[in-house]
Short mmCIF file of C-alpha atoms in Angstrom, two decimals:
data_model
loop_
_atom_site.label_atom_id
_atom_site.label_comp_id
_atom_site.label_asym_id
_atom_site.label_seq_id
_atom_site.Cartn_x
_atom_site.Cartn_y
_atom_site.Cartn_z
CA MET A 1 -171.22 12.13 -114.21
CA LYS A 2 -167.88 10.43 -114.61
CA GLU A 3 -165.57 10.45 -111.62
CA THR A 4 -162.87 12.30 -113.59
CA ILE A 5 -165.24 15.21 -114.32
CA SER A 6 -166.51 15.31 -110.75
CA ALA A 7 -162.94 15.38 -109.43
CA LEU A 8 -161.90 18.17 -111.81
CA LEU A 9 -164.92 20.25 -110.87
CA GLY A 10 -164.19 19.64 -107.20
CA GLU A 11 -160.63 20.87 -107.71
CA GLN A 12 -162.03 23.92 -109.48
CA VAL A 13 -164.12 24.76 -106.41
CA THR A 14 -160.89 25.01 -104.41
CA LYS A 15 -159.26 27.10 -107.16
CA GLU A 16 -162.20 29.50 -107.17
CA PHE A 17 -162.07 29.90 -103.39
CA TYR A 18 -158.31 30.43 -103.66
CA SER A 19 -159.03 33.13 -106.25
CA ALA A 20 -161.24 34.89 -103.71
CA TYR A 21 -158.49 34.58 -101.12
CA LEU A 22 -155.91 35.98 -103.57
CA TYR A 23 -158.13 38.94 -104.44
CA LEU A 24 -158.65 39.62 -100.75
CA ALA A 25 -154.87 39.71 -100.31
CA ILE A 26 -154.56 42.13 -103.23
CA ALA A 27 -157.40 44.27 -101.84
CA ASN A 28 -155.61 44.37 -98.49
CA TRP A 29 -152.41 45.57 -100.16
CA PHE A 30 -154.29 48.40 -101.86
CA GLU A 31 -156.09 49.40 -98.66
CA GLU A 32 -152.81 49.40 -96.75
CA ASN A 33 -151.30 51.63 -99.44
CA ASP A 34 -154.13 54.20 -99.39
CA LEU A 35 -155.65 53.08 -102.71
CA GLY A 36 -159.15 52.30 -101.51
CA GLY A 37 -160.76 52.40 -104.94
CA PHE A 38 -158.52 49.59 -106.09
CA GLY A 39 -159.11 47.80 -102.81
CA GLY A 40 -162.86 48.00 -103.35
CA TRP A 41 -162.53 46.66 -106.88
CA TYR A 42 -160.60 43.61 -105.70
CA LEU A 43 -162.99 43.00 -102.79
CA LYS A 44 -165.78 42.84 -105.38
CA GLN A 45 -163.68 40.39 -107.40
CA ALA A 46 -163.21 38.25 -104.28
CA GLU A 47 -166.98 38.09 -103.81
CA GLU A 48 -167.48 37.07 -107.44
CA GLU A 49 -164.96 34.25 -107.12
CA GLN A 50 -166.84 32.88 -104.12
CA GLU A 51 -170.03 32.96 -106.18
CA HIS A 52 -168.26 31.01 -108.93
CA ALA A 53 -167.19 28.35 -106.43
CA MET A 54 -170.72 28.03 -105.09
CA LYS A 55 -172.14 27.72 -108.60
CA ILE A 56 -169.91 24.68 -109.14
CA VAL A 57 -170.82 23.24 -105.74
CA GLU A 58 -174.50 23.54 -106.60
CA TYR A 59 -173.95 21.92 -110.00
CA LEU A 60 -172.14 19.00 -108.42
CA HIS A 61 -174.88 18.52 -105.83
CA ASP A 62 -177.58 18.78 -108.53
CA ASN A 63 -175.82 15.91 -110.28
CA GLY A 64 -175.59 13.66 -107.23
CA GLN A 65 -171.91 14.33 -106.56
CA SER A 66 -170.20 14.98 -103.25
CA VAL A 67 -167.83 17.89 -102.91
CA GLN A 68 -164.44 17.46 -101.28
CA LEU A 69 -163.04 20.82 -100.27
CA GLY A 70 -159.32 21.22 -100.70
CA ALA A 71 -157.01 23.15 -98.41
CA LEU A 72 -156.33 26.77 -99.25
CA GLU A 73 -152.79 28.04 -99.08
CA ALA A 74 -152.23 31.61 -98.02
CA PRO A 75 -151.74 33.70 -101.15
CA ARG A 76 -148.40 35.41 -101.27
CA PRO A 77 -148.43 37.64 -104.31
CA GLU A 78 -145.21 39.60 -104.66
CA ILE A 79 -146.50 43.15 -104.73
CA GLY A 80 -144.11 46.06 -104.71
CA CYS A 81 -146.26 48.46 -106.68
CA VAL A 82 -149.70 48.85 -108.25
CA ARG A 83 -148.57 47.24 -111.50
CA ASP A 84 -147.37 44.11 -109.67
CA ALA A 85 -150.79 43.65 -108.06
CA VAL A 86 -152.70 44.11 -111.29
CA ALA A 87 -150.30 41.85 -113.23
CA ALA A 88 -150.69 39.13 -110.56
CA ALA A 89 -154.47 39.28 -110.99
CA LEU A 90 -154.18 38.95 -114.77
CA ALA A 91 -151.79 36.01 -114.51
CA HIS A 92 -154.17 34.31 -112.11
CA GLU A 93 -157.16 34.84 -114.41
CA LYS A 94 -155.22 33.21 -117.25
CA TYR A 95 -154.47 30.26 -114.95
CA ILE A 96 -158.17 29.92 -114.10
CA THR A 97 -159.13 30.15 -117.77
CA ALA A 98 -156.74 27.30 -118.60
CA SER A 99 -158.19 25.23 -115.76
CA ILE A 100 -161.78 25.74 -116.96
CA GLU A 101 -160.73 24.89 -120.52
CA ASN A 102 -159.08 21.70 -119.22
CA ILE A 103 -162.32 20.64 -117.55
CA TYR A 104 -164.25 21.42 -120.72
CA ALA A 105 -161.84 19.30 -122.79
CA ALA A 106 -162.31 16.42 -120.34
CA ALA A 107 -166.11 16.82 -120.60
CA VAL A 108 -165.83 16.65 -124.39
CA ALA A 109 -163.67 13.53 -124.16
CA GLU A 110 -166.21 11.91 -121.81
CA ASN A 111 -169.22 12.99 -123.93
CA ASP A 112 -170.53 14.84 -120.86
CA TYR A 113 -172.79 17.25 -122.70
CA ARG A 114 -174.46 18.62 -119.58
CA THR A 115 -171.12 19.69 -118.11
CA GLN A 116 -170.10 21.20 -121.43
CA VAL A 117 -173.22 23.37 -121.37
CA PHE A 118 -172.65 24.25 -117.71
CA LEU A 119 -169.07 25.32 -118.42
CA GLN A 120 -170.11 27.66 -121.24
CA TRP A 121 -171.03 30.29 -118.65
CA PHE A 122 -167.58 30.01 -117.06
CA ILE A 123 -165.84 30.24 -120.43
CA THR A 124 -167.73 33.45 -121.21
CA GLU A 125 -167.08 34.79 -117.71
CA GLN A 126 -163.36 34.09 -117.99
CA GLY A 127 -163.25 36.04 -121.24
CA GLU A 128 -164.72 39.02 -119.39
CA GLU A 129 -162.42 38.54 -116.39
CA GLU A 130 -159.31 38.47 -118.57
CA LYS A 131 -160.48 41.49 -120.56
CA ASN A 132 -161.07 43.50 -117.38
CA ALA A 133 -157.70 42.49 -115.94
CA GLU A 134 -155.90 43.30 -119.21
CA GLU A 135 -157.58 46.71 -119.39
CA MET A 136 -156.59 47.45 -115.80
CA LEU A 137 -152.98 46.48 -116.53
CA THR A 138 -152.97 48.66 -119.66
CA LYS A 139 -154.22 51.64 -117.67
CA VAL A 140 -151.76 51.10 -114.84
CA THR A 141 -148.93 50.77 -117.34
CA ARG A 142 -150.06 53.92 -119.14
CA TYR A 143 -150.45 56.01 -115.96
CA GLY A 144 -147.44 54.52 -114.24
CA GLU A 145 -146.76 55.15 -110.58
CA HIS A 146 -147.21 58.93 -110.91
CA PRO A 147 -149.43 60.06 -108.02
CA MET A 148 -151.88 62.01 -110.21
CA GLY A 149 -152.21 59.13 -112.65
CA ILE A 150 -152.87 56.71 -109.81
CA TYR A 151 -155.36 59.13 -108.29
CA ASN A 152 -157.32 59.27 -111.54
CA LEU A 153 -157.12 55.51 -112.00
CA ASP A 154 -158.14 54.96 -108.38
CA LYS A 155 -161.28 57.08 -108.96
CA GLU A 156 -162.01 55.10 -112.13
CA ALA A 157 -161.66 51.76 -110.33
CA ALA A 158 -164.10 52.97 -107.67
CA GLY A 159 -166.61 53.89 -110.37
CA ARG A 160 -166.53 57.61 -109.58
#
């Protein structure tokens, strides 16, 4: 594996762990605002992001690469309402998608076919992540901040 690809994947590990940290911050906001269903949804997202990071770590190790963990900054999403939280999550997913696509483009340029195949899973996953985040934003926008709308959406997010 070329050093450039290894470095990009290593940076992605940090981004994935930051994603988990961001979703934990969003979950905390929901819990602190009595929207536990939303909080539970974002806790699950935080767990998934950690799994994504570990998948990359394992891939790097399987290919004889060391992993340098980057520092995580405290996430500071500006959340004043439900819509702000959901919009922040969507914006972040788009950022992660662009990052994965950047690594894929580098793998293509380096003729790193193994990494291209590995990244296919992440590309598919990001499509699902963006779709889920966009649907959540659509629902929040549709229901607005009306208490009954949020109650119904909160139940939906909790899978009830």
